PDB file of C-alpha atoms in Angstrom:
ATOM      1  CA  MET V   1     195.201  43.534 120.469  1.00  0.00           C
ATOM      2  CA  PRO V   2     198.279  41.342 120.263  1.00  0.00           C
ATOM      3  CA  LEU V   3     201.071  42.136 122.592  1.00  0.00           C
ATOM      4  CA  VAL V   4     204.351  40.947 121.057  1.00  0.00           C
ATOM      5  CA  THR V   5     207.400  40.251 123.223  1.00  0.00           C
ATOM      6  CA  ILE V   6     210.612  39.398 121.388  1.00  0.00           C
ATOM      7  CA  THR V   7     213.559  38.062 123.409  1.00  0.00           C
ATOM      8  CA  VAL V   8     217.059  38.058 121.931  1.00  0.00           C
ATOM      9  CA  CYS V   9     220.700  37.784 123.144  1.00  0.00           C
ATOM     10  CA  LYS V  10     222.734  40.985 123.413  1.00  0.00           C
ATOM     11  CA  PRO V  11     223.916  42.684 121.377  1.00  0.00           C
ATOM     12  CA  LYS V  12     221.633  42.935 118.383  1.00  0.00           C
ATOM     13  CA  SER V  13     221.707  45.723 115.816  1.00  0.00           C
ATOM     14  CA  LEU V  14     218.799  48.047 115.229  1.00  0.00           C
ATOM     15  CA  LEU V  15     218.481  46.448 111.778  1.00  0.00           C
ATOM     16  CA  PHE V  16     218.161  42.947 113.281  1.00  0.00           C
ATOM     17  CA  LYS V  17     215.503  44.090 115.751  1.00  0.00           C
ATOM     18  CA  GLU V  18     213.560  46.114 113.142  1.00  0.00           C
ATOM     19  CA  THR V  19     213.632  43.193 110.767  1.00  0.00           C
ATOM     20  CA  VAL V  20     212.003  40.895 113.295  1.00  0.00           C
ATOM     21  CA  LEU V  21     209.499  43.521 114.598  1.00  0.00           C
ATOM     22  CA  ASN V  22     208.390  44.427 111.096  1.00  0.00           C
ATOM     23  CA  ALA V  23     208.062  40.837 109.978  1.00  0.00           C
ATOM     24  CA  VAL V  24     205.939  39.963 113.006  1.00  0.00           C
ATOM     25  CA  HIS V  25     203.668  42.936 112.565  1.00  0.00           C
ATOM     26  CA  ALA V  26     203.215  42.300 108.827  1.00  0.00           C
ATOM     27  CA  ALA V  27     202.313  38.689 109.496  1.00  0.00           C
ATOM     28  CA  LEU V  28     199.849  39.736 112.175  1.00  0.00           C
ATOM     29  CA  VAL V  29     198.187  42.233 109.852  1.00  0.00           C
ATOM     30  CA  GLU V  30     198.032  39.591 107.117  1.00  0.00           C
ATOM     31  CA  ALA V  31     196.240  37.373 109.714  1.00  0.00           C
ATOM     32  CA  GLY V  32     193.560  40.029 110.295  1.00  0.00           C
ATOM     33  CA  VAL V  33     195.023  42.249 113.016  1.00  0.00           C
ATOM     34  CA  PRO V  34     194.406  46.020 112.339  1.00  0.00           C
ATOM     35  CA  GLU V  35     197.469  47.877 110.979  1.00  0.00           C
ATOM     36  CA  LYS V  36     197.406  50.361 113.845  1.00  0.00           C
ATOM     37  CA  ASP V  37     197.219  47.627 116.483  1.00  0.00           C
ATOM     38  CA  LYS V  38     200.955  47.542 117.195  1.00  0.00           C
ATOM     39  CA  PHE V  39     202.192  46.855 120.693  1.00  0.00           C
ATOM     40  CA  GLN V  40     205.665  45.402 120.626  1.00  0.00           C
ATOM     41  CA  ARG V  41     208.650  45.129 122.925  1.00  0.00           C
ATOM     42  CA  ILE V  42     212.100  43.635 122.694  1.00  0.00           C
ATOM     43  CA  LEU V  43     213.964  42.145 125.622  1.00  0.00           C
ATOM     44  CA  GLU V  44     217.674  42.050 124.884  1.00  0.00           C
ATOM     45  CA  LEU V  45     219.336  39.896 127.430  1.00  0.00           C
ATOM     46  CA  ASP V  46     222.969  38.932 128.312  1.00  0.00           C
ATOM     47  CA  ALA V  47     223.690  35.354 127.288  1.00  0.00           C
ATOM     48  CA  GLU V  48     223.754  34.147 130.893  1.00  0.00           C
ATOM     49  CA  ASN V  49     220.160  35.403 131.284  1.00  0.00           C
ATOM     50  CA  PHE V  50     218.783  33.741 128.126  1.00  0.00           C
ATOM     51  CA  ARG V  51     219.311  29.995 127.975  1.00  0.00           C
ATOM     52  CA  PHE V  52     218.021  27.749 125.257  1.00  0.00           C
ATOM     53  CA  ASP V  53     218.744  24.327 123.840  1.00  0.00           C
ATOM     54  CA  THR V  54     220.560  24.526 120.529  1.00  0.00           C
ATOM     55  CA  HIS V  55     218.879  21.519 118.920  1.00  0.00           C
ATOM     56  CA  TYR V  56     215.539  20.823 120.686  1.00  0.00           C
ATOM     57  CA  PRO V  57     213.352  19.198 119.465  1.00  0.00           C
ATOM     58  CA  ASP V  58     214.610  18.118 115.993  1.00  0.00           C
ATOM     59  CA  LEU V  59     216.354  21.043 114.292  1.00  0.00           C
ATOM     60  CA  HIS V  60     218.035  20.624 110.961  1.00  0.00           C
ATOM     61  CA  LYS V  61     220.524  23.349 111.831  1.00  0.00           C
ATOM     62  CA  GLY V  62     221.291  24.277 115.451  1.00  0.00           C
ATOM     63  CA  ARG V  63     220.330  27.526 117.134  1.00  0.00           C
ATOM     64  CA  ASN V  64     223.014  30.129 117.780  1.00  0.00           C
ATOM     65  CA  GLN V  65     223.237  33.526 119.432  1.00  0.00           C
ATOM     66  CA  ASP V  66     220.764  34.917 116.835  1.00  0.00           C
ATOM     67  CA  PHE V  67     217.974  32.813 118.386  1.00  0.00           C
ATOM     68  CA  VAL V  68     214.714  34.789 118.590  1.00  0.00           C
ATOM     69  CA  LEU V  69     211.878  33.910 120.958  1.00  0.00           C
ATOM     70  CA  ILE V  70     208.621  35.546 119.805  1.00  0.00           C
ATOM     71  CA  GLU V  71     205.700  35.529 122.229  1.00  0.00           C
ATOM     72  CA  ILE V  72     202.326  36.663 120.918  1.00  0.00           C
ATOM     73  CA  LEU V  73     199.690  37.352 123.542  1.00  0.00           C
ATOM     74  CA  TRP V  74     196.297  37.808 121.938  1.00  0.00           C
ATOM     75  CA  SER V  75     192.620  37.108 122.520  1.00  0.00           C
ATOM     76  CA  VAL V  76     191.214  33.618 122.212  1.00  0.00           C
ATOM     77  CA  GLY V  77     189.417  32.569 119.074  1.00  0.00           C
ATOM     78  CA  ARG V  78     191.986  32.199 116.330  1.00  0.00           C
ATOM     79  CA  SER V  79     191.966  28.872 114.629  1.00  0.00           C
ATOM     80  CA  VAL V  80     194.964  26.550 114.158  1.00  0.00           C
ATOM     81  CA  GLN V  81     194.725  27.438 110.439  1.00  0.00           C
ATOM     82  CA  VAL V  82     195.132  31.165 111.176  1.00  0.00           C
ATOM     83  CA  LYS V  83     198.137  30.406 113.373  1.00  0.00           C
ATOM     84  CA  LYS V  84     199.703  28.266 110.703  1.00  0.00           C
ATOM     85  CA  GLN V  85     199.189  30.957 108.082  1.00  0.00           C
ATOM     86  CA  LEU V  86     200.739  33.587 110.365  1.00  0.00           C
ATOM     87  CA  LEU V  87     203.751  31.282 110.966  1.00  0.00           C
ATOM     88  CA  ASP V  88     204.130  30.647 107.230  1.00  0.00           C
ATOM     89  CA  SER V  89     204.017  34.348 106.464  1.00  0.00           C
ATOM     90  CA  LEU V  90     206.410  35.202 109.255  1.00  0.00           C
ATOM     91  CA  MET V  91     208.984  32.569 108.239  1.00  0.00           C
ATOM     92  CA  LYS V  92     208.835  33.617 104.576  1.00  0.00           C
ATOM     93  CA  ARG V  93     209.425  37.242 105.628  1.00  0.00           C
ATOM     94  CA  LEU V  94     212.392  36.364 107.821  1.00  0.00           C
ATOM     95  CA  ILE V  95     213.932  34.004 105.250  1.00  0.00           C
ATOM     96  CA  ASP V  96     213.651  36.826 102.719  1.00  0.00           C
ATOM     97  CA  LYS V  97     215.864  38.803 105.127  1.00  0.00           C
ATOM     98  CA  SER V  98     218.417  35.923 105.292  1.00  0.00           C
ATOM     99  CA  MET V  99     217.398  34.853 108.792  1.00  0.00           C
ATOM    100  CA  ASN V 100     217.595  31.145 109.675  1.00  0.00           C
ATOM    101  CA  PRO V 101     214.047  29.885 110.434  1.00  0.00           C
ATOM    102  CA  GLU V 102     215.484  27.270 112.777  1.00  0.00           C
ATOM    103  CA  ASN V 103     216.547  30.219 114.968  1.00  0.00           C
ATOM    104  CA  ILE V 104     212.940  31.398 115.374  1.00  0.00           C
ATOM    105  CA  MET V 105     210.574  30.116 118.098  1.00  0.00           C
ATOM    106  CA  VAL V 106     207.031  31.389 118.336  1.00  0.00           C
ATOM    107  CA  CYS V 107     204.751  30.906 121.324  1.00  0.00           C
ATOM    108  CA  PHE V 108     201.086  31.904 121.124  1.00  0.00           C
ATOM    109  CA  LYS V 109     199.411  32.808 124.417  1.00  0.00           C
ATOM    110  CA  GLU V 110     195.679  33.374 124.497  1.00  0.00           C
ATOM    111  CA  THR V 111     193.561  35.263 126.977  1.00  0.00           C
ATOM    112  CA  SER V 112     189.860  36.035 127.087  1.00  0.00           C
ATOM    113  CA  TRP V 113     188.527  39.454 126.006  1.00  0.00           C
ATOM    114  CA  GLU V 114     187.669  40.586 129.505  1.00  0.00           C
ATOM    115  CA  ASN V 115     191.369  40.505 130.419  1.00  0.00           C
ATOM    116  CA  TRP V 116     192.241  43.525 128.229  1.00  0.00           C
ATOM    117  CA  SER V 117     192.077  47.145 129.342  1.00  0.00           C
ATOM    118  CA  PHE V 118     193.388  49.215 126.420  1.00  0.00           C
ATOM    119  CA  ALA V 119     193.391  52.496 128.352  1.00  0.00           C
ATOM    120  CA  GLY V 120     191.901  54.296 131.317  1.00  0.00           C
ATOM    121  CA  GLY V 121     191.029  51.115 133.147  1.00  0.00           C
ATOM    122  CA  ARG V 122     188.089  50.491 130.770  1.00  0.00           C
ATOM    123  CA  LEU V 123     187.134  46.913 129.962  1.00  0.00           C
ATOM    124  CA  ILE V 124     185.654  47.585 126.571  1.00  0.00           C
ATOM    125  CA  HIS V 125     184.870  43.949 125.634  1.00  0.00           C
ATOM    126  CA  VAL V 126     182.606  42.937 128.474  1.00  0.00           C
TER     127      VAL V 126
END
């Protein structure tokens, strides 16, 4: 069960947010996540509450106020190859929607299965 958190600067249109959310979910599904396994949130922050370097580490085109930080919390066990495929799929989808891939940062966070309780306080994977 990935938990996706997307952080952006205010204000962003519903279309902008939907574009990112849909692209992330489609890339996750392509990577083997079940279609119904959708848990996403968007944090839309004022510029003074969301600071980022515009060129770190070696960007071809600098970041701007359309910068998107995507955090994917999921269970351990995915290979580097799966992560690369997910990133390729995600970038292609966002480029197809005229988004600058240099404005997209993705951070994978992994946790072990016993750290998930999907509902009712049940640890179903132990």
